[in-house]
Coordinates of C-alpha atoms in Angstrom, one line a residue:
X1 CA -48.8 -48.7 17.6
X2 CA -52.6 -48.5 15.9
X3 CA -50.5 -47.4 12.7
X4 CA -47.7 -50.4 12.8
X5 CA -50.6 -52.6 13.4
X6 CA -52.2 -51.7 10.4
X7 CA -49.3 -51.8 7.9
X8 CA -47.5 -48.4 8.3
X9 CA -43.8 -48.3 8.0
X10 CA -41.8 -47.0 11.0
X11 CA -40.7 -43.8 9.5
X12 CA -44.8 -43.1 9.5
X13 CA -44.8 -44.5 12.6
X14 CA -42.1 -42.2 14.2
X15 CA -43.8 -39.5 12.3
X16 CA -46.9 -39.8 14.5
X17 CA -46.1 -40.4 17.4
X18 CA -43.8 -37.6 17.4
X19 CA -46.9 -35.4 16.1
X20 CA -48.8 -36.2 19.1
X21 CA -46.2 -35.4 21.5
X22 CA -45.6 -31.8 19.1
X23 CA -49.1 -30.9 20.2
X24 CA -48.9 -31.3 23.7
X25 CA -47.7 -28.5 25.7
X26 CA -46.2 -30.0 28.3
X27 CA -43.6 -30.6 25.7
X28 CA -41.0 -28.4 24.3
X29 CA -41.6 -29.4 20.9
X30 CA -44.4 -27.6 17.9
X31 CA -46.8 -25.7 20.1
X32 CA -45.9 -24.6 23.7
X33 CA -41.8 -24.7 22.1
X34 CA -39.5 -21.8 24.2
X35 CA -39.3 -18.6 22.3
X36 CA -36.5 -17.1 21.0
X37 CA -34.9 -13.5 21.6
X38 CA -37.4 -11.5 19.5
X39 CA -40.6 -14.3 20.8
X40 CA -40.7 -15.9 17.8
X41 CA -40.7 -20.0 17.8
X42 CA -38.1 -22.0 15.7
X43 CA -38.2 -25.5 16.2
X44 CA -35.9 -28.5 15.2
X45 CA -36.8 -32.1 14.1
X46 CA -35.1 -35.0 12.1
X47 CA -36.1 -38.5 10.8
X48 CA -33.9 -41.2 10.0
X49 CA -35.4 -44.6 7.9
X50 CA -33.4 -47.7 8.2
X51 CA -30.8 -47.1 5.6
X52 CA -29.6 -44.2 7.1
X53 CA -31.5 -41.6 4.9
X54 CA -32.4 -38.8 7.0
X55 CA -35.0 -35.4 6.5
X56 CA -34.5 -32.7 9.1
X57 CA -35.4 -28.9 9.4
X58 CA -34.0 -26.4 11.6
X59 CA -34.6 -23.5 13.0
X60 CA -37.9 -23.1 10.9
X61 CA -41.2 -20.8 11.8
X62 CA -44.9 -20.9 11.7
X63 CA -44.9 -24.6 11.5
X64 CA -47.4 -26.4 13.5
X65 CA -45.4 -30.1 13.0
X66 CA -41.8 -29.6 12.7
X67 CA -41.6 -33.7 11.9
X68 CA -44.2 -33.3 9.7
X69 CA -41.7 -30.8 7.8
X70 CA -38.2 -33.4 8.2
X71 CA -41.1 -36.3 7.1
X72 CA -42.1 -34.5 4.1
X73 CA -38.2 -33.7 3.4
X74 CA -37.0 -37.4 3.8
X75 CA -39.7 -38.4 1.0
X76 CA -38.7 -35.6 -1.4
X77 CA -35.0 -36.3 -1.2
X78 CA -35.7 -39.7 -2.8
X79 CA -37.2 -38.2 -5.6
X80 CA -34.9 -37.1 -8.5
X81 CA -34.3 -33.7 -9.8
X82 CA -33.8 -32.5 -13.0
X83 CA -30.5 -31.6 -14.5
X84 CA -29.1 -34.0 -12.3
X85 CA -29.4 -31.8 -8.9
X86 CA -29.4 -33.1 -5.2
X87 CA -32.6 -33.2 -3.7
X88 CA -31.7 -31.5 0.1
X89 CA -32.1 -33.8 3.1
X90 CA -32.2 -30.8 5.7
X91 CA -33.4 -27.2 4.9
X92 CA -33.6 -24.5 7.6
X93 CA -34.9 -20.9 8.6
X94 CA -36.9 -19.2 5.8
X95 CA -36.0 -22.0 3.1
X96 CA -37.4 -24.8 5.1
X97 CA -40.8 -22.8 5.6
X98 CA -41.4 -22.1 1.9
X99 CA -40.6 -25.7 1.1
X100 CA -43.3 -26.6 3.0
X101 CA -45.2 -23.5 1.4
X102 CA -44.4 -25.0 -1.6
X103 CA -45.5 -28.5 -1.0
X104 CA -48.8 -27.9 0.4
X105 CA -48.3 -28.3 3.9
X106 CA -50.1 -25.9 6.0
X107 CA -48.3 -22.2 7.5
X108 CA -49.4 -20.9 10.9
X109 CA -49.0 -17.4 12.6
X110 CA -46.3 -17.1 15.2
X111 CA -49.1 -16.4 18.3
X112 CA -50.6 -19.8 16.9
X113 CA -47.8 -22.2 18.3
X114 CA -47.2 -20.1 21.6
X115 CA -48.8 -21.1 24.5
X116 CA -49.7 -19.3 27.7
X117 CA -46.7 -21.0 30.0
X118 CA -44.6 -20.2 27.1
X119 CA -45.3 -16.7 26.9
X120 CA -45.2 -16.2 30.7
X121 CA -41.8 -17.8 30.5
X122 CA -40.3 -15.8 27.9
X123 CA -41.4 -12.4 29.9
X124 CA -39.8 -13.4 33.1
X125 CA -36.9 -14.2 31.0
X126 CA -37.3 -11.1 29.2
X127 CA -36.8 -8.9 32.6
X128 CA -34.1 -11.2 33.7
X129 CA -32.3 -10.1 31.1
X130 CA -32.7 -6.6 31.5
X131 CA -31.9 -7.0 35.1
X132 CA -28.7 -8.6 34.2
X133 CA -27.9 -6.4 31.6
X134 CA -28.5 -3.3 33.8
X135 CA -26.3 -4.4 36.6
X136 CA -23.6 -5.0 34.0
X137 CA -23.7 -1.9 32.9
X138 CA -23.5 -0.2 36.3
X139 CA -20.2 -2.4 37.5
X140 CA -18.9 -1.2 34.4
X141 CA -19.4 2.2 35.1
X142 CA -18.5 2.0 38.4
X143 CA -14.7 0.5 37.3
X144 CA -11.9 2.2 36.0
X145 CA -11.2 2.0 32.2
X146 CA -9.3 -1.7 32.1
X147 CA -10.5 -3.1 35.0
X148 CA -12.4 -6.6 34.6
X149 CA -16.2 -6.4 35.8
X150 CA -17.5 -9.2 38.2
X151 CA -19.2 -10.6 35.4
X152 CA -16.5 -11.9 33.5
X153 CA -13.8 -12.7 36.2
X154 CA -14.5 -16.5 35.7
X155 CA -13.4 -16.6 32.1
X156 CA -10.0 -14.6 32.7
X157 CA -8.3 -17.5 35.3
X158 CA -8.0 -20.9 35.1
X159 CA -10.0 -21.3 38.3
X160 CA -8.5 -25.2 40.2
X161 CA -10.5 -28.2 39.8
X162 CA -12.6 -27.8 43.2
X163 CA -13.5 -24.4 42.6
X164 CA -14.3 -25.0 38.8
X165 CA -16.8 -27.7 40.4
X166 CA -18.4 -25.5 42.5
X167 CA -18.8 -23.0 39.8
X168 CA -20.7 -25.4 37.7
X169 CA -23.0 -26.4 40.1
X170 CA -24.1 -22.9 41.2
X171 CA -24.1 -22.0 37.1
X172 CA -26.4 -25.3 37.0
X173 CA -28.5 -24.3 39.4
X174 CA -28.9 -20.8 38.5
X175 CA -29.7 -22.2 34.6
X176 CA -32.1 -24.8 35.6
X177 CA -34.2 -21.7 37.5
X178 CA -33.6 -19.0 34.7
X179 CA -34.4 -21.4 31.9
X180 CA -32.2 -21.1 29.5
X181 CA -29.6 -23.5 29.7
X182 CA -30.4 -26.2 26.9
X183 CA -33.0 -28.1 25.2
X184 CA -35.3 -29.2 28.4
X185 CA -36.5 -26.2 30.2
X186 CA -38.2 -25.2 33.3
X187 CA -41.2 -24.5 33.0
X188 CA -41.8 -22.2 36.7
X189 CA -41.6 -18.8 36.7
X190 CA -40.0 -17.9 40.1
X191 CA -41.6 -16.9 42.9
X192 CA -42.3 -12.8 42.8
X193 CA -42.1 -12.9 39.2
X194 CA -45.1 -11.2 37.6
X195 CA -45.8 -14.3 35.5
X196 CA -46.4 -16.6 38.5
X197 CA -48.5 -14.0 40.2
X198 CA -50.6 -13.9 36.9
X199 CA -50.5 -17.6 37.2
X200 CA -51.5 -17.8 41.0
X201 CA -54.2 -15.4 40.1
X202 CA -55.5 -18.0 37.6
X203 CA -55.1 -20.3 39.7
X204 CA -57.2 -19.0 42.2
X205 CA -59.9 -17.9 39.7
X206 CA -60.3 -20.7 37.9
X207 CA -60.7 -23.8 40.0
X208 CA -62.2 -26.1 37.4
X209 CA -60.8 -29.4 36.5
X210 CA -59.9 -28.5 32.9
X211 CA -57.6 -25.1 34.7
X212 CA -55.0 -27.4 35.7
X213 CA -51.8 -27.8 34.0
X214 CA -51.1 -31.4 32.0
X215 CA -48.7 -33.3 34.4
X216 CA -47.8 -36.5 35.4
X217 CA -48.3 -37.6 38.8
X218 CA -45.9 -39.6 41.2
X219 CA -47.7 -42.1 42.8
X220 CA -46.7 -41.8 45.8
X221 CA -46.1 -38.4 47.2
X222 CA -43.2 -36.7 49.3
X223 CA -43.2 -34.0 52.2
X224 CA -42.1 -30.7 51.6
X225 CA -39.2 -30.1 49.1
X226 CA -37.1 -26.9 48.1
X227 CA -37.6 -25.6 44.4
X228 CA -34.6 -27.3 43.8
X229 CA -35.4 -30.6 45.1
X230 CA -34.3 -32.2 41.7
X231 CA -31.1 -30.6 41.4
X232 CA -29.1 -33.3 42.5
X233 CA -25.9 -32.2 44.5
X234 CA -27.2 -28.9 44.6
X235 CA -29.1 -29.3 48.3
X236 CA -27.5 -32.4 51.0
X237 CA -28.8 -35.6 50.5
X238 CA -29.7 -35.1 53.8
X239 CA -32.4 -31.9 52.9
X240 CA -34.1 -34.2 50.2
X241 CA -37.2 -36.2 49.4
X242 CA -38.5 -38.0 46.0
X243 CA -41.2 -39.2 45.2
X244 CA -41.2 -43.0 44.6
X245 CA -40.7 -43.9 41.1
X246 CA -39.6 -46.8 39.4
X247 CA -35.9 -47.2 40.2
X248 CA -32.9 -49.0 38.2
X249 CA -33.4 -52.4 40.1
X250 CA -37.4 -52.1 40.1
X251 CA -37.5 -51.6 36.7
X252 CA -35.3 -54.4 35.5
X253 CA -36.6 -57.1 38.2
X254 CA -40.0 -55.5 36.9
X255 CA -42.8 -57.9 35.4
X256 CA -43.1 -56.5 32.2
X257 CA -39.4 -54.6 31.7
X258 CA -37.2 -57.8 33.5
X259 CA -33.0 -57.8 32.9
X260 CA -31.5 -61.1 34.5
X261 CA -27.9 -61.3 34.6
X262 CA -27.9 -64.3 32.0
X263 CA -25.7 -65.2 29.0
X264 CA -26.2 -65.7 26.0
X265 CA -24.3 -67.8 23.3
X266 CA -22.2 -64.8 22.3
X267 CA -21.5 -63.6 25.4
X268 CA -23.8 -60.6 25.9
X269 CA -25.9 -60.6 29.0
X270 CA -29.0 -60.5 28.4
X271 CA -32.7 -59.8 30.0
X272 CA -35.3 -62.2 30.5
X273 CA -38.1 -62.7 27.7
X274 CA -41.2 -60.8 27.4
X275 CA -44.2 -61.5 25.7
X276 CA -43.6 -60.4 21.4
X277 CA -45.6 -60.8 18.7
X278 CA -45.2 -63.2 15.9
X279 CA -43.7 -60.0 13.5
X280 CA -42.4 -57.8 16.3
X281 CA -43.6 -54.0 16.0
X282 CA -42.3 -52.0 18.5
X283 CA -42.4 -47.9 19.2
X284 CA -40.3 -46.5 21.9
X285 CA -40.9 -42.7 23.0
X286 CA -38.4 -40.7 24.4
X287 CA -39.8 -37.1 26.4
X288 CA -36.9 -36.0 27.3
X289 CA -34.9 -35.6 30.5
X290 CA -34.5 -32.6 33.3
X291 CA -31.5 -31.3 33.8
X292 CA -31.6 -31.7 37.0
X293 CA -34.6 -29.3 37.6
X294 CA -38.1 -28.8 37.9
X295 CA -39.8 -29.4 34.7
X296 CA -43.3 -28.1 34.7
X297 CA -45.4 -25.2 35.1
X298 CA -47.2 -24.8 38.7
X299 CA -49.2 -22.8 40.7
X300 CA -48.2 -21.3 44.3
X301 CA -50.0 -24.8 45.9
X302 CA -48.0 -26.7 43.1
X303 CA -44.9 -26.4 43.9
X304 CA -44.4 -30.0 45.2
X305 CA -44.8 -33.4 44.9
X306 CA -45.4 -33.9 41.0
X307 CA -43.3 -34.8 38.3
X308 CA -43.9 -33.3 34.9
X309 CA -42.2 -34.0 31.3
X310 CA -41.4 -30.7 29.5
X311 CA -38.5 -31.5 27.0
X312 CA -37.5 -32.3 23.9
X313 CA -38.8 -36.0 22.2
X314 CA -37.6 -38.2 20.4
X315 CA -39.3 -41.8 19.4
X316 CA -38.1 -45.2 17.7
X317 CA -40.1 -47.7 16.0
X318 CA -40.1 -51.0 14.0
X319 CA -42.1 -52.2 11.7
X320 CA -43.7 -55.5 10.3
X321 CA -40.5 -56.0 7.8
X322 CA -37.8 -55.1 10.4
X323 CA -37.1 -52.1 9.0
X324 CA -36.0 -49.6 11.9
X325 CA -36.4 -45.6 12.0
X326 CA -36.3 -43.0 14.3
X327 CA -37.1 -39.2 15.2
X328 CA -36.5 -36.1 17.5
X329 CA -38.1 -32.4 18.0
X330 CA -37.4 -29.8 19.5
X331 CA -38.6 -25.9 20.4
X332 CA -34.8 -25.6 21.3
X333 CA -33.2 -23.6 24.2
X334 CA -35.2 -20.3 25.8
X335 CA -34.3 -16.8 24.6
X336 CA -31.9 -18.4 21.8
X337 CA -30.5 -16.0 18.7
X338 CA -32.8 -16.7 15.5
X339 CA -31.4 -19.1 13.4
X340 CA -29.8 -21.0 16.2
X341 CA -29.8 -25.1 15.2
X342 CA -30.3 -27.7 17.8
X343 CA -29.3 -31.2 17.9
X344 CA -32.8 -33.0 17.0
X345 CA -32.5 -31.3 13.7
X346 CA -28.8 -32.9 13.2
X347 CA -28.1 -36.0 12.2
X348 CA -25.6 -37.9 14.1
X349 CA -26.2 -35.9 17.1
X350 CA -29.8 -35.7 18.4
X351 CA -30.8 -38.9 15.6
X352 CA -29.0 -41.7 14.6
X353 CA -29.5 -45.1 12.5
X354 CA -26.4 -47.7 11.9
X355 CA -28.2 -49.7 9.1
X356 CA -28.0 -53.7 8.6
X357 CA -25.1 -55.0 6.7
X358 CA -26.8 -56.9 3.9
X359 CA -24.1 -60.3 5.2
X360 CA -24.9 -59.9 8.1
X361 CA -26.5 -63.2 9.7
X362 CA -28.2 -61.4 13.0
X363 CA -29.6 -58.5 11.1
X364 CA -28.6 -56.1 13.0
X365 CA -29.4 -52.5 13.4
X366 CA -29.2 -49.5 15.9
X367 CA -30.9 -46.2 16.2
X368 CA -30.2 -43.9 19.3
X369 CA -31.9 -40.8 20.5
X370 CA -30.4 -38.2 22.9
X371 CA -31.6 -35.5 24.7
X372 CA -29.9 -33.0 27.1
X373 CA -27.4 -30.0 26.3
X374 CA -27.3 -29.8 22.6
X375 CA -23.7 -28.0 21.9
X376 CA -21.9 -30.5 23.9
X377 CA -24.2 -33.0 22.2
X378 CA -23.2 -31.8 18.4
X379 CA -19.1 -31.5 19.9
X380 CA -19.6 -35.3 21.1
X381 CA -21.4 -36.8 18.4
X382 CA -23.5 -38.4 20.9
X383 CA -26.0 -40.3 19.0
X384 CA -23.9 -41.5 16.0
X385 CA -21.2 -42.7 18.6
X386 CA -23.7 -44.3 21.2
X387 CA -24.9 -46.3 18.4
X388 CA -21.5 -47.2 17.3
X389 CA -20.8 -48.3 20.6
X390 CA -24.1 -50.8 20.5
X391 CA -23.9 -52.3 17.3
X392 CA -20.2 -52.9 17.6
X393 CA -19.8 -54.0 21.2
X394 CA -17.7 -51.7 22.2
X395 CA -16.2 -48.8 24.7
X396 CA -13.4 -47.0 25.5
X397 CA -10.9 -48.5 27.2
X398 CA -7.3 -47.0 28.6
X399 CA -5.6 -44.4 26.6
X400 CA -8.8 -43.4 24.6
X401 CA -8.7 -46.4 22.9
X402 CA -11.9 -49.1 21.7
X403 CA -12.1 -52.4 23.9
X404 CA -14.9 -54.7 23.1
X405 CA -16.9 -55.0 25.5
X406 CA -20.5 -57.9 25.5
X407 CA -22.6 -56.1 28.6
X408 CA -24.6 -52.9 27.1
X409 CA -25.0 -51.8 30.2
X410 CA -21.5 -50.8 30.7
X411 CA -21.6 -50.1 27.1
X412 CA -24.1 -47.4 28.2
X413 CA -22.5 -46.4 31.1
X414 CA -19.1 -45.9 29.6
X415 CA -20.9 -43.9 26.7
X416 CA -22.1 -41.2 29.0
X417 CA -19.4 -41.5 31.7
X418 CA -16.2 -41.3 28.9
X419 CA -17.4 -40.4 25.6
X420 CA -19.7 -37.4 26.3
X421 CA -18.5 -36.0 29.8
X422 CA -14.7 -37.2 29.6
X423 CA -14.7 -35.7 26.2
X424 CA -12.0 -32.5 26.5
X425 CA -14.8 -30.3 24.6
X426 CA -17.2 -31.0 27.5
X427 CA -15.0 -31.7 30.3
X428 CA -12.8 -28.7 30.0
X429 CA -16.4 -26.2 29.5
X430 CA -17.8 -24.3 32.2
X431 CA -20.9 -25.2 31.8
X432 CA -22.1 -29.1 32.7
X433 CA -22.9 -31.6 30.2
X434 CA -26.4 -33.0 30.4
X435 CA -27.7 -36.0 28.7
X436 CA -29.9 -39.1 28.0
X437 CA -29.7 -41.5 25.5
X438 CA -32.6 -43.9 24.2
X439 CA -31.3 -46.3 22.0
X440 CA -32.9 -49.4 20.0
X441 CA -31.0 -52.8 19.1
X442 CA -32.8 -54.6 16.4
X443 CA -31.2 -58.3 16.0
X444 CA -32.4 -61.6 14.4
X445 CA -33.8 -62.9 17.6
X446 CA -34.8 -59.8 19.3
X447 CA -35.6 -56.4 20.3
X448 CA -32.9 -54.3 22.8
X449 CA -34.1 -51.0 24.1
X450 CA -31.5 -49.6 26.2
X451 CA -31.3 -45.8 28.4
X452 CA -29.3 -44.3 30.2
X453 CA -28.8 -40.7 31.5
X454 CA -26.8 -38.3 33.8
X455 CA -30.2 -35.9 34.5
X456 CA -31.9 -35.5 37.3
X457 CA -34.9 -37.3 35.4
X458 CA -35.7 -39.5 32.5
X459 CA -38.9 -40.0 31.0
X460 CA -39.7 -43.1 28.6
X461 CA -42.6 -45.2 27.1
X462 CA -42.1 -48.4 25.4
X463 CA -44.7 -51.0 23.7
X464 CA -44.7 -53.8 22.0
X465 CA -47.0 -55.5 19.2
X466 CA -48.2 -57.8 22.0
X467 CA -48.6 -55.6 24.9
X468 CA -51.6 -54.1 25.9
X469 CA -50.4 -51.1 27.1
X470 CA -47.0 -49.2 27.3
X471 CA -44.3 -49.9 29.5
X472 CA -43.8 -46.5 30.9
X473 CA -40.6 -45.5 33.2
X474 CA -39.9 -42.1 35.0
X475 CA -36.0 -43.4 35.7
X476 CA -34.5 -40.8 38.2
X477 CA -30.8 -40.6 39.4
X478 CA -29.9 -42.2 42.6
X479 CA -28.4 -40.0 45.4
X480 CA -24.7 -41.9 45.1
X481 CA -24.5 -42.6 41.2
X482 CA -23.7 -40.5 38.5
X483 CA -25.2 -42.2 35.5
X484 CA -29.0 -44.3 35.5
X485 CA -29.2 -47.2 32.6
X486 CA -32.1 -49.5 32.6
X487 CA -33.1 -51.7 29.6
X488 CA -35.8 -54.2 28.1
X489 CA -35.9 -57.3 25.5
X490 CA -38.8 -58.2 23.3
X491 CA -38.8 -61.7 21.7
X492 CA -39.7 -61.9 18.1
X493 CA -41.6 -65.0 17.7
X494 CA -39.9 -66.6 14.5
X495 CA -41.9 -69.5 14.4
X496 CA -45.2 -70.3 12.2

């Protein structure tokens, strides 16, 4: 906010605040990212300005500030070349790195961006993965020539819709402990594992204040819960506790985040005013959303009771002249192949921007981030289509096709509920589609921020040229619904 204040535009603005979030660990994004196969860190970011121009690298090492890279990129593809070449909007891998060789910005070592929870997680990962790989190999030998192993029974029948159920849910479960099931991870190493007993043994060793792990705290806490407290249908409703957070209806009957079910002249309902400035700046920050799953690292007497953001993040800003942008980062997925690209460094999947018609009267513009499983994200589109949906008022209706539709809540809703998981590519996959969605409606008379999300969790911070501090949310999914939205307005003052 400091830098909209004093003049920046919002693709700077993005551009910082995504920075600061890189270099927190508690974050999968810059240092403290998940490690791929061979421990080396590849991370993923985009920016997209308000006309829809976009810089993004992927999959690209030894780079402290992956948004610092996709910053650096956007600027240089509005610069000409000679001979009448393309300047490139995304680079990746090996190219991206010596194009920011090449333009001065600043190469680190590999052991410079990894951090000690990131390390300890990629060797319990490591022997999980001989484990797995040895007991593979022994059901193999142990079958005749022909004969289909345990492992890969699953794939070779069409299993009934009950039975495919269950098998998601215990694959969910089993991902959100082992870690490597998309872009927000775990960050516990599982009881016996030698990384939490090198972590315990920290623990105990180390007592002061500045030993702790960065994490956010609930404020009010719960009795005991099971390590997979926060994996929704996993364990009965019955068997579980939360922590109070700020729920749906708190946050939009809230004092400084209000929704009232009120209409306006075109039909949309609306929330109530809040305090705006006279030029409305406004920065939104998205860090990420659990899949359903613990997200931090802990110690043996920390195994309870906290919530912690370790994901991907993704921010949204706009400036003094109403121009809109937005950015996402990523470490990407735990124990991934090299060279593997993940939605924040796509356009159209993890970042989007639907620019202002020029005849447009409203001046209205979208951007959307997402966070959550990234190759059902990329088969989906998901934020190139959620911000379709906004800025054109619609959803899908019967028989797949578009219906308008004035409420963005069901807008949102619908979005998750029939565009991402009723698509056939995620619907018909074994594995479960994950997601939430931040997304920014810039209009005339106002500023929309919408979310919504299917995770277990969804962490968000919003603020406003006027406000003294963020409005900050940790939105969690109720024990009987299937998809969280919330929303906030900010008035824009267009007086004298």
């Amino acid at each position: 906010m400091k830098f909209l204040k004093s003049g920046a535009s919002a693709t700077e603005a993005v551009e910082a605040a995504l920075r600061v979030l890189e270099d927190k660990e508690i974050t999968n994004a810059g240092y403290g990212s998940n490690l791929s196969m061979d421990g080396t860190v590849e991370c993923d970011a985009t920016i997209v300005d308000h006309l829809g121009r976009s810089g993004a690298c992927g999959a690209v090492p030894n780079i402290k500030n992956p948004v610092c890279l996709a910053k650096l990129i956007l600027d240089k593809s509005n610069q000409p070349l000679s001979l009448r070449r393309v300047p490139p909007n995304i680079l990746v891998g090996e190219g991206a790195r010596n194009f920011a060789t090449e333009n001065g910005m600043q190469v680190v070592p590999n052991d410079y961006l990894i951090s000690k929870n990131a390390r300890d997680r990629f060797l319990r990962w490591q022997e999980d993965l001989k484990r797995a790989e040895e007991k593979l190999r022994q059901a193999r030998a142990r079958k005749p020539t022909g004969e289909a192993t345990d492992s890969c029974q699953q794939y070779e029948t069409m299993p009934t819709p009950v039975r495919m159920y269950q098998n998601q849910q215990r694959d969910h479960v089993n991902a959100i402990l082992s870690g490597t099931w998309n872009e927000g991870q775990p960050d516990s190493p599982q009881r016996g594992s030698p990384a939490l007993e090198q972590m315990q043994g920290d623990h105990q060793g180390n007592s002061s204040p500045g030993s702790a792990y960065s994490r956010t705290t609930s404020p009010r806490q719960t009795t005991e819960r099971s390590p997979l407290g926060f994996v929704g249908a996993s364990v009965p409703p019955s068997n579980r506790s939360r922590p109070h957070i700020l729920q749906e209806k708190e946050l939009l009957t809230g004092p400084s985040s209000q929704l009232a079910n009120e209409g306006n002249r075109d039909g949309t309902m609306s929330p109530q005013w809040t305090d705006g400035p006279k030029f409305a700046s406004t920065i939104a920050q998205l860090q990420g959303c659990s899949p359903r799953g613990l997200k931090r690292p802990f110690s043996a007497t920390e195994l309870e009771h906290e919530d912690v953001i370790t994901d991907t993040v993704g921010a949204i800003a706009i400036d003094e002249k109403g121009n809109i942008a937005a950015g996402s980062s990523s470490g990407g997925i735990g124990m991934k192949h090299r060279g593997r690209i993940g939605p924040a460094a796509l356009v159209g999947i993890g970042t989007a921007v639907v620019p202002c018609d020029p005849d447009d009267p409203d001046k209205t513009s979208v951007a959307t981030v997402t966070s959550g499983t990234g190759e059902h994200m990329a088969t989906t589109m998901a934020s190139q289509r959620c911000a379709e949906r906004i800025y054109g008022n619609t959803r899908r209706g019967p028989n797949g096709r578009d219906i308008e539709e004035w409420d963005e809540d069901a807008i949102m809703e619908s979005f998750i509920t029939n565009d991402f998981m009723g698509h056939p590519g995620v619907r018909d996959c074994n594995s479960v589609g994950a997601i939430g969605v931040m997304t920014v409606k810039k209009t005339r008379t106002g500023y929309y921020l919408y979310f919504a999300h299917n995770t277990d969790s969804f962490a968000l911070a919003s603020m406003g040229g006027s406000d003294r501090e963020p409005v900050c949310v940790m939105s969690r999914l109720g024990e009987t619904t299937q998809v969280t939205r919330g929303a906030r307005r900010i008035r824009v003052d267009l007086g004298s």
